[in-house]
PDB file of C-alpha atoms and ligand atoms in Angstrom:
ATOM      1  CA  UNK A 788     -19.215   5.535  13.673  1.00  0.00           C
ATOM      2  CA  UNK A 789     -17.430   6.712  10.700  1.00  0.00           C
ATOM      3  CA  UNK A 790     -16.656  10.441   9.746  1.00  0.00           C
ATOM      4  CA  UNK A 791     -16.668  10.676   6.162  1.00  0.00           C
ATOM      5  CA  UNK A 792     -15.452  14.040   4.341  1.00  0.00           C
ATOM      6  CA  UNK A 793     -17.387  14.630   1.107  1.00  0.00           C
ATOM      7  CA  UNK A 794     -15.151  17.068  -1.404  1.00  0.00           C
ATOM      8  CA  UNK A 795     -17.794  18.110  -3.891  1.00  0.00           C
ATOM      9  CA  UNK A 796     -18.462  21.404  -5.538  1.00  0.00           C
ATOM     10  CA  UNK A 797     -21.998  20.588  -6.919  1.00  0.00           C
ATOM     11  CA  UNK A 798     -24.215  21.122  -4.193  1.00  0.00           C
ATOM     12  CA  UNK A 799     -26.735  18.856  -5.311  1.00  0.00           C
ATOM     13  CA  UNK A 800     -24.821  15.523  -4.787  1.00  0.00           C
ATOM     14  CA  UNK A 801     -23.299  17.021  -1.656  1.00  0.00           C
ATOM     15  CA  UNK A 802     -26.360  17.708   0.005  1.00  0.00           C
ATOM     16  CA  UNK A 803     -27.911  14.475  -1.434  1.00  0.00           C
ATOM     17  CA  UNK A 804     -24.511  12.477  -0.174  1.00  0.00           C
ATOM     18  CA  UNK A 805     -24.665  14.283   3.146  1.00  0.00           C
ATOM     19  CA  UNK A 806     -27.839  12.506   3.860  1.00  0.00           C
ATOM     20  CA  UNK A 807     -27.943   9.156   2.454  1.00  0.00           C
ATOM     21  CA  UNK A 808     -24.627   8.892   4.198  1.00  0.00           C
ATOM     22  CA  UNK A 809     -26.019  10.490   7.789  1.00  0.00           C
ATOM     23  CA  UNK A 810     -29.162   7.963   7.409  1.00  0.00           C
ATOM     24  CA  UNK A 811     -26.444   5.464   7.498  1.00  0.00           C
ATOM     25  CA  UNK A 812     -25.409   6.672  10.184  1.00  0.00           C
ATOM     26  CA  UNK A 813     -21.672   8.239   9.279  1.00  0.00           C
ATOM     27  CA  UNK A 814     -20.883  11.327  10.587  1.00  0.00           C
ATOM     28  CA  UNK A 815     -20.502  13.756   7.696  1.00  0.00           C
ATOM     29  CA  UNK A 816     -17.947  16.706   6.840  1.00  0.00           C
ATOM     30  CA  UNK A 817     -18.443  18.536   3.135  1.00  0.00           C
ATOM     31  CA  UNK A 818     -15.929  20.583   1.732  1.00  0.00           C
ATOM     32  CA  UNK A 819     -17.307  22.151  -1.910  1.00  0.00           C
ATOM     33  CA  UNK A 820     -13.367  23.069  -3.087  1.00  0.00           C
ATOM     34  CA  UNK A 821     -10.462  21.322  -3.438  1.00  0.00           C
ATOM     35  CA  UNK A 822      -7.808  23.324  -0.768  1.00  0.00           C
ATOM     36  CA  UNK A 823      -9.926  23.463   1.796  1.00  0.00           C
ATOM     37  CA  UNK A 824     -11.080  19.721   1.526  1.00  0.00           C
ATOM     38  CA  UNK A 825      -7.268  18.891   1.406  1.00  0.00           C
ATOM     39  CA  UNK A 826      -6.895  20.604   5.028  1.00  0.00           C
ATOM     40  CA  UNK A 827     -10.099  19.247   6.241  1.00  0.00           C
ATOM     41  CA  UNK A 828      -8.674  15.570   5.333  1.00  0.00           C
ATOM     42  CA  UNK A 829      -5.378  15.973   6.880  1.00  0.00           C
ATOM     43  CA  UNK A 830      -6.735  17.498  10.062  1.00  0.00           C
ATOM     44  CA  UNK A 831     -10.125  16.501  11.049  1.00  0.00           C
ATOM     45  CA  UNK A 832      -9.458  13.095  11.785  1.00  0.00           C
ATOM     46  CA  UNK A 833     -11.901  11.500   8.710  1.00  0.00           C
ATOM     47  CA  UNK A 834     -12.004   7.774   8.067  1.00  0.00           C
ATOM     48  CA  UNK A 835     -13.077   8.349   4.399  1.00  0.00           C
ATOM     49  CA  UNK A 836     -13.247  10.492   1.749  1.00  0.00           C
ATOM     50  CA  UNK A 837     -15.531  10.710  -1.207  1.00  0.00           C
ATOM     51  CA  UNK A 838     -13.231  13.196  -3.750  1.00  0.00           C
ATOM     52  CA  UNK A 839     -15.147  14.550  -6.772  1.00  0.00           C
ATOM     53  CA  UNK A 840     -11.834  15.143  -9.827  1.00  0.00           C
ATOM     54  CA  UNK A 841     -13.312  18.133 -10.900  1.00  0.00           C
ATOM     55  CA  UNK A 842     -12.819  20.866  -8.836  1.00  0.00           C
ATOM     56  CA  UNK A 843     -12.061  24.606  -8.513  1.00  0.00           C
ATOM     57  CA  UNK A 844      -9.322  25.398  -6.577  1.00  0.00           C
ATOM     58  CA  UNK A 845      -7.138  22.054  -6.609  1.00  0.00           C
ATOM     59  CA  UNK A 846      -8.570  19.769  -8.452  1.00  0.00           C
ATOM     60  CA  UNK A 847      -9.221  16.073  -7.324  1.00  0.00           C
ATOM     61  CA  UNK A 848      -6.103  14.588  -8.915  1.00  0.00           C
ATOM     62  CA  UNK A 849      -4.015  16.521  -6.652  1.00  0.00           C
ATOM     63  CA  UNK A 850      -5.819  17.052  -3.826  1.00  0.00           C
ATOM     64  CA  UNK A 851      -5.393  12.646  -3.691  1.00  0.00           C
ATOM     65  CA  UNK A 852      -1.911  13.206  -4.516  1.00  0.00           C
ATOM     66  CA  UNK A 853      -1.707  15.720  -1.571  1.00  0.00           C
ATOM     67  CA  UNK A 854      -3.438  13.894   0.853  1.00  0.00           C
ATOM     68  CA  UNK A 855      -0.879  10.419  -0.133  1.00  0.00           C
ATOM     69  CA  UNK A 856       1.915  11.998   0.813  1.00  0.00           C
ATOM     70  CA  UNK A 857       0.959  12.727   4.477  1.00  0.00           C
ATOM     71  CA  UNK A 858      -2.294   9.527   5.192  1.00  0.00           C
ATOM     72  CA  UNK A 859      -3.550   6.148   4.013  1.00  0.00           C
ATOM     73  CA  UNK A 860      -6.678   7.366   4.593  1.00  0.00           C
ATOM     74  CA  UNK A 861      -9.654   5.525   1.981  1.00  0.00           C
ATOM     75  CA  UNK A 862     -10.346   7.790  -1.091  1.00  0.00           C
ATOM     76  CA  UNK A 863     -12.813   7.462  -3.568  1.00  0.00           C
ATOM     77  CA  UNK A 864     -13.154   9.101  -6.415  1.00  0.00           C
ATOM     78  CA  UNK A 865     -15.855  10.649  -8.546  1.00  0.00           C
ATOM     79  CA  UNK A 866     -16.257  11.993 -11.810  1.00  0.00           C
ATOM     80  CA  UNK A 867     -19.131  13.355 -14.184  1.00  0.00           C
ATOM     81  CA  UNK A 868     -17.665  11.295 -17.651  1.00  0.00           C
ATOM     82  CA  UNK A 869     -16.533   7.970 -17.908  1.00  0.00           C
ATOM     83  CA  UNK A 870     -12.941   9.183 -18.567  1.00  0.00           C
ATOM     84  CA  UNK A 871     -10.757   5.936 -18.381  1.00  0.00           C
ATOM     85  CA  UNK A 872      -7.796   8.607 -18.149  1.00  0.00           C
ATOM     86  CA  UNK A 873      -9.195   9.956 -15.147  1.00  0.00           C
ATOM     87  CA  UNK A 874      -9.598   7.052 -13.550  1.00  0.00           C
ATOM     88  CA  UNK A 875      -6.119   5.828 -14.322  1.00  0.00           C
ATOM     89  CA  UNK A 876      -4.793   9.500 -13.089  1.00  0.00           C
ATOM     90  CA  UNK A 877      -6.809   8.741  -9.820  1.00  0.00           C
ATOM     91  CA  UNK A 878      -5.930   5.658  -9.244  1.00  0.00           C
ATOM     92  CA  UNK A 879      -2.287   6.478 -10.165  1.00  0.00           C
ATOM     93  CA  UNK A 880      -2.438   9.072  -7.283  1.00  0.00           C
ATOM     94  CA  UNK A 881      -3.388   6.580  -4.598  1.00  0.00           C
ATOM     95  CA  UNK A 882      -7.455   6.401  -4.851  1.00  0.00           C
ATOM     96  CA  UNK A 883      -8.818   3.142  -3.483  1.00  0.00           C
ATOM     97  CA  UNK A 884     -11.724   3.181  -5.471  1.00  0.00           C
ATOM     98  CA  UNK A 885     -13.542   4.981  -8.752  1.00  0.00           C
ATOM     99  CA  UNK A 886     -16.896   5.646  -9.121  1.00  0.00           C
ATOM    100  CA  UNK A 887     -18.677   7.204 -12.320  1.00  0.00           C
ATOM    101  CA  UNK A 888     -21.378   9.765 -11.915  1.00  0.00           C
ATOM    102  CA  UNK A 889     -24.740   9.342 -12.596  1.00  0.00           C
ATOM    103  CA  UNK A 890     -24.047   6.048  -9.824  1.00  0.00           C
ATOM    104  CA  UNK A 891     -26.423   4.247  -7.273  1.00  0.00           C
ATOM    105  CA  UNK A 892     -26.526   5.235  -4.306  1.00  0.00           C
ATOM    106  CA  UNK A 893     -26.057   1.526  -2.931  1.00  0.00           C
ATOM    107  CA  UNK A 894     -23.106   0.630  -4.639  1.00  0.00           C
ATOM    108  CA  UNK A 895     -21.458   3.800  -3.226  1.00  0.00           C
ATOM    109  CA  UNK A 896     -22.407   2.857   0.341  1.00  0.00           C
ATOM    110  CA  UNK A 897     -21.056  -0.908  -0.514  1.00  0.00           C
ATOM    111  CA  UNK A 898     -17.707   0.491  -1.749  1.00  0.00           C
ATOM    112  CA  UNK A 899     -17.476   2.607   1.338  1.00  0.00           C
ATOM    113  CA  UNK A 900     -18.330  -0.627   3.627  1.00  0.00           C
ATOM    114  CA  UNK A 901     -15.464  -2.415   1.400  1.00  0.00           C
ATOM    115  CA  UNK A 902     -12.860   0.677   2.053  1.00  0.00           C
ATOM    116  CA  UNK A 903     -13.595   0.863   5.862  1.00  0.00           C
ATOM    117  CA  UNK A 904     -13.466  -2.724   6.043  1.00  0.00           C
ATOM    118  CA  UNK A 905     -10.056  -2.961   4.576  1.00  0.00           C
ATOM    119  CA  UNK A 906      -8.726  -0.568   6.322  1.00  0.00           C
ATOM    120  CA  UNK A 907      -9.687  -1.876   9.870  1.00  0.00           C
ATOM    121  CA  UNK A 908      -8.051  -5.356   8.644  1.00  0.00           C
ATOM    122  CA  UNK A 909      -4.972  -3.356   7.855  1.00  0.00           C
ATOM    123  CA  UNK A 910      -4.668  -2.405  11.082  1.00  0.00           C
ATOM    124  CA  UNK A 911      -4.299  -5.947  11.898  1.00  0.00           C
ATOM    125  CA  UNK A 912      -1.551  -7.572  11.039  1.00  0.00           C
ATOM    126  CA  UNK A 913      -2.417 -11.048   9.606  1.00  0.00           C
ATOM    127  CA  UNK A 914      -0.875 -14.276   9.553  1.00  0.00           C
ATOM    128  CA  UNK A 915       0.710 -14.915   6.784  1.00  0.00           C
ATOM    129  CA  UNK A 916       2.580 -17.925   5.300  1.00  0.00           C
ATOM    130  CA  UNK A 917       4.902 -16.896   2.546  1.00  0.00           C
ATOM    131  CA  UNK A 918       6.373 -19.868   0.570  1.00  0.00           C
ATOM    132  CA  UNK A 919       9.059 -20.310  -2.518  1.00  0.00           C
ATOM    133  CA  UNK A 920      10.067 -24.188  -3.148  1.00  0.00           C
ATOM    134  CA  UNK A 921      11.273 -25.438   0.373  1.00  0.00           C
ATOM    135  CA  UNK A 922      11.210 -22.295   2.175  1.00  0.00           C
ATOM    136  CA  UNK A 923       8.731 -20.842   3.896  1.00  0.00           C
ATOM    137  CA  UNK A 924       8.702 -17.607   6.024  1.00  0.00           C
ATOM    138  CA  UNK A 925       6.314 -17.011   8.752  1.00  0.00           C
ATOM    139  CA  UNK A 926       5.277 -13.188   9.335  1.00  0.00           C
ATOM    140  CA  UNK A 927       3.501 -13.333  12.361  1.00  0.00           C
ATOM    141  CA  UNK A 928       6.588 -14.694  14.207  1.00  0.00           C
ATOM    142  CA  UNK A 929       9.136 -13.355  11.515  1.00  0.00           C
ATOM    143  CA  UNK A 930      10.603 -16.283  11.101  1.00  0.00           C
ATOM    144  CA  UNK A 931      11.638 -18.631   8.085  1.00  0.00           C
ATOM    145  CA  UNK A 932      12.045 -22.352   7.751  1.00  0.00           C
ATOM    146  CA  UNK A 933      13.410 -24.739   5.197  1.00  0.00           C
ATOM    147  CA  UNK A 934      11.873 -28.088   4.716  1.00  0.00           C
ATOM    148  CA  UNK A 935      10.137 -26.982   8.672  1.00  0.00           C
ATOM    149  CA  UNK A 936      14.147 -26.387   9.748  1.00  0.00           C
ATOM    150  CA  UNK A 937      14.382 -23.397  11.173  1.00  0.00           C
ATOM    151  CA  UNK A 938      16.930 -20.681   9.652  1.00  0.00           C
ATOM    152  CA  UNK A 939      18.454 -18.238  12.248  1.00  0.00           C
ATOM    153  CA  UNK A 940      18.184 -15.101  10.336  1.00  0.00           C
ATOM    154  CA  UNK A 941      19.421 -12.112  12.041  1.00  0.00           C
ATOM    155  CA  UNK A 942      16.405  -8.770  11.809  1.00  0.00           C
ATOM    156  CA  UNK A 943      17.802  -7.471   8.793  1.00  0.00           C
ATOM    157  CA  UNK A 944      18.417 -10.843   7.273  1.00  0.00           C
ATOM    158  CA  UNK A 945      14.696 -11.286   7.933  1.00  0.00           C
ATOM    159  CA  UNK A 946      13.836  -8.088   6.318  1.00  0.00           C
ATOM    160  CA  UNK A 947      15.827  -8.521   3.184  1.00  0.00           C
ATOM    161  CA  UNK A 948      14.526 -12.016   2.205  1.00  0.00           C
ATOM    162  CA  UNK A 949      10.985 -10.987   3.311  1.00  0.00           C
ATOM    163  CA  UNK A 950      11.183  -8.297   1.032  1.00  0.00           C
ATOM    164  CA  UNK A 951      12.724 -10.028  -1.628  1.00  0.00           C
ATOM    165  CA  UNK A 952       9.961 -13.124  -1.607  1.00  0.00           C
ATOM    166  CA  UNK A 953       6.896 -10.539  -1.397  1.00  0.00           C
ATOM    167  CA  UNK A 954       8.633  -9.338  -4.938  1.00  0.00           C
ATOM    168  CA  UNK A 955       9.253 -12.517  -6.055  1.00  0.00           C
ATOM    169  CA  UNK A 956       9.873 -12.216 -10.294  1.00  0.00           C
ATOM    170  CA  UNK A 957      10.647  -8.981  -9.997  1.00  0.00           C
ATOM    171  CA  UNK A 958      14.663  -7.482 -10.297  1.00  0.00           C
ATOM    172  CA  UNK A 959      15.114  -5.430  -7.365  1.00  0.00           C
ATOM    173  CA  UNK A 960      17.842  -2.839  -7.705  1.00  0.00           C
ATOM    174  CA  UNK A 961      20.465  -2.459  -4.539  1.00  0.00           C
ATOM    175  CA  UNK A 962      19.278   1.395  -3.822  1.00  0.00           C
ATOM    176  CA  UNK A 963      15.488  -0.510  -3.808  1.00  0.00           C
ATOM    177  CA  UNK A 964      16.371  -3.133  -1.440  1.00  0.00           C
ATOM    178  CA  UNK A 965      18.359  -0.213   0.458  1.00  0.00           C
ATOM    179  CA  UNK A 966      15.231   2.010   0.829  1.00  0.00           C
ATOM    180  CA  UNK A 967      13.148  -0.717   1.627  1.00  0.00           C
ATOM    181  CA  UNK A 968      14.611  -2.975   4.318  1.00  0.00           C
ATOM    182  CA  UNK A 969      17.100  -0.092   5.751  1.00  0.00           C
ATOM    183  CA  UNK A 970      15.276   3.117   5.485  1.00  0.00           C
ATOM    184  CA  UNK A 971      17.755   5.742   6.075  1.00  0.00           C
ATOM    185  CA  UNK A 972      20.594   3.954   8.105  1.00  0.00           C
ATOM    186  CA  UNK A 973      22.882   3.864   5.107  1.00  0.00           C
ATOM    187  CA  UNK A 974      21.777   6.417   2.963  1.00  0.00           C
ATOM    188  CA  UNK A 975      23.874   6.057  -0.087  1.00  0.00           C
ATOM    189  CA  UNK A 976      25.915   3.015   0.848  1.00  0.00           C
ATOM    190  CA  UNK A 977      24.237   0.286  -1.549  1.00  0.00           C
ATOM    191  CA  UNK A 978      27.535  -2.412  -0.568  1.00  0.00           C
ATOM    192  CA  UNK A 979      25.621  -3.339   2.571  1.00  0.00           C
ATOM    193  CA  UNK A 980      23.156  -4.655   0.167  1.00  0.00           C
ATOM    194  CA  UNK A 981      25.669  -7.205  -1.075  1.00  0.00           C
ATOM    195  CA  UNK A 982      27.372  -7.775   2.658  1.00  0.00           C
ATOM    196  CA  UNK A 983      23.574  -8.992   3.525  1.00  0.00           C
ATOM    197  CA  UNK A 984      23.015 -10.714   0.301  1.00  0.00           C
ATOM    198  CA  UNK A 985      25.928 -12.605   0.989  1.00  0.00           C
ATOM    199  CA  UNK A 986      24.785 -13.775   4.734  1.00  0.00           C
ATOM    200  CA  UNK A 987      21.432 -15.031   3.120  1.00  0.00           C
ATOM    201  CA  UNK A 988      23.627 -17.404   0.553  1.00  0.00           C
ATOM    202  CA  UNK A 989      25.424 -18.390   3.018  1.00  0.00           C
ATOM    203  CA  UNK A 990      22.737 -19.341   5.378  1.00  0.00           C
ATOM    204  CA  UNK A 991      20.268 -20.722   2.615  1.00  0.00           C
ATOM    205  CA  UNK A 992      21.791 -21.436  -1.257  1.00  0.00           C
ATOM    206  CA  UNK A 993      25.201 -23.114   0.300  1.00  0.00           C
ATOM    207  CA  UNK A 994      23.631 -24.561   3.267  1.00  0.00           C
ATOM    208  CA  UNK A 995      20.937 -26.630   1.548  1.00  0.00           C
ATOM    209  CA  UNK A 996      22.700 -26.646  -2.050  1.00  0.00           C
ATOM    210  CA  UNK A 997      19.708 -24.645  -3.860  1.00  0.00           C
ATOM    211  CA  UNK A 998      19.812 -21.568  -6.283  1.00  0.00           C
ATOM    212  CA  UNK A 999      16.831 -19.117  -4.202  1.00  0.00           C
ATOM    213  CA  UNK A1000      18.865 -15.656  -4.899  1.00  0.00           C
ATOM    214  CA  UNK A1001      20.063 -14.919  -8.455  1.00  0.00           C
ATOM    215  CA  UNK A1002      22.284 -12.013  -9.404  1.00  0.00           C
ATOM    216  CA  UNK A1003      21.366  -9.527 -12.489  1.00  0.00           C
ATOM    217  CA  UNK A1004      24.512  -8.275 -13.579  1.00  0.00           C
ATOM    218  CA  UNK A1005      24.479  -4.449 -13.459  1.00  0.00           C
ATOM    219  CA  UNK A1006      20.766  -4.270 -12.400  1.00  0.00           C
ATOM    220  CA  UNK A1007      20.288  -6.060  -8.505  1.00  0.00           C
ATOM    221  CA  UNK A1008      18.872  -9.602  -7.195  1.00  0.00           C
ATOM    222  CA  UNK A1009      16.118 -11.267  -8.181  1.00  0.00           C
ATOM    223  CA  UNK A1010      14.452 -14.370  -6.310  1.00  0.00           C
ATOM    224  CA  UNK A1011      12.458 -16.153  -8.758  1.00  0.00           C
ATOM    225  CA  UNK A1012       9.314 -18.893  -8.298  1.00  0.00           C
ATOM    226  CA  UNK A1013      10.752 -22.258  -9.315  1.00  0.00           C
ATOM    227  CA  UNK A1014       9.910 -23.337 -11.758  1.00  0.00           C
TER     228      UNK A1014
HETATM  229 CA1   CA B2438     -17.375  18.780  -9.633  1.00  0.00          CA
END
């Protein structure tokens, strides 16, 4: 079953979290500050946490943006007032989910079902069809096709137009697309961007006469839905 870690200085909800959430059956940590819930959520293994924003010690915001940097881990948030800037500062930070104290009891447990759900199906990766005009790219099998011919991409070839379709509409600078589909193999050396760029023309605009990758001048390359 679950372990959930409850960070919440009012001892009230705690304790009335603690057992609506052991009835459930979850296995329950509580941690009523902020630093120490940080270092219970990095190193006790939790599935979930429930984060309360305001906190002694560190308060919510950053204990989220704390645990982000190191685990994917579910978070949701609480707070006492309906403060739309809180929620935007949580969310922001990497929470999965908001929830507004006074709240029901069941909708918390269904937005904890939701979180654990989603991240077991993460785990899995999914078949996936990803399509723009002709083309269509295959993640499971991490391959592509055109009109069902299939291209022979090399890895990073792959990578780069996988990458580029998920963010479709969107200009993506060379040090992006370097970050992204190279990590740190050439740190600083955006040119390999255009080497690879290049390939992908070759292999798909000049080969079957269409227009998929545009260039922004000054900015990156874009691959736009047609239109
Ligand atoms: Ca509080």
């Amino acid at each position: 079953m679950a372990r959930i870690l409850i960070i919440e200085d009012e001892l009230k909800i705690a304790r009335f979290l603690e057992l609506e959430l052991r009835h459930e059956g979850y296995e329950v940590l509580l941690a009523g500050e902020g630093r120490l819930g940080l270092e219970k959520a990095l190193n006790e293994k939790v599935d979930l946490v429930i984060l309360d924003i305001m906190l002694p010690g560190l308060n919510g915001i950053e204990v989220c943006r704390r645990i982000r940097l190191e685990s994917q881990i579910p978070i949701i948030m609480l707070t006492a007032k309906d403060d739309v800037s809180d929620k935007v500062a949580g969310l922001d930070t990497g929470a999965d989910d908001y929830m507004t104290k006074p709240f029901a009891i069941e909708e918390l447990l269904a937005r904890i079902r939701v979180a654990l759900n989603r991240k077991k199906n993460a785990k899995e990766p999914k078949l996936e069809n990803l399509v723009i005009g002709n083309l269509r790219l295959n993640t499971a099998s991490r391959s592509a096709y055109y009109n069902d011919e299939e291209l022979t991409l090399t890895k990073k070839e792959y990578e780069l137009l996988e990458y580029m379709i998920r963010n479709k509409n969107i200009v993506l600078s060379r040090e992006q697309l370097l970050n992204h589909v190279w990590d740190y193999e050439y740190f600083g050396d955006t040119n390999v961007v255009d080497v690879y760029i290049r390939y992908l023309r070759q292999k798909i605009d000049e080969k079957y006469n269409i227009h998929l990758i545009s260039t922004v001048r000054g900015v990156g390359y874009i691959i736009k839905d047609k239109s």
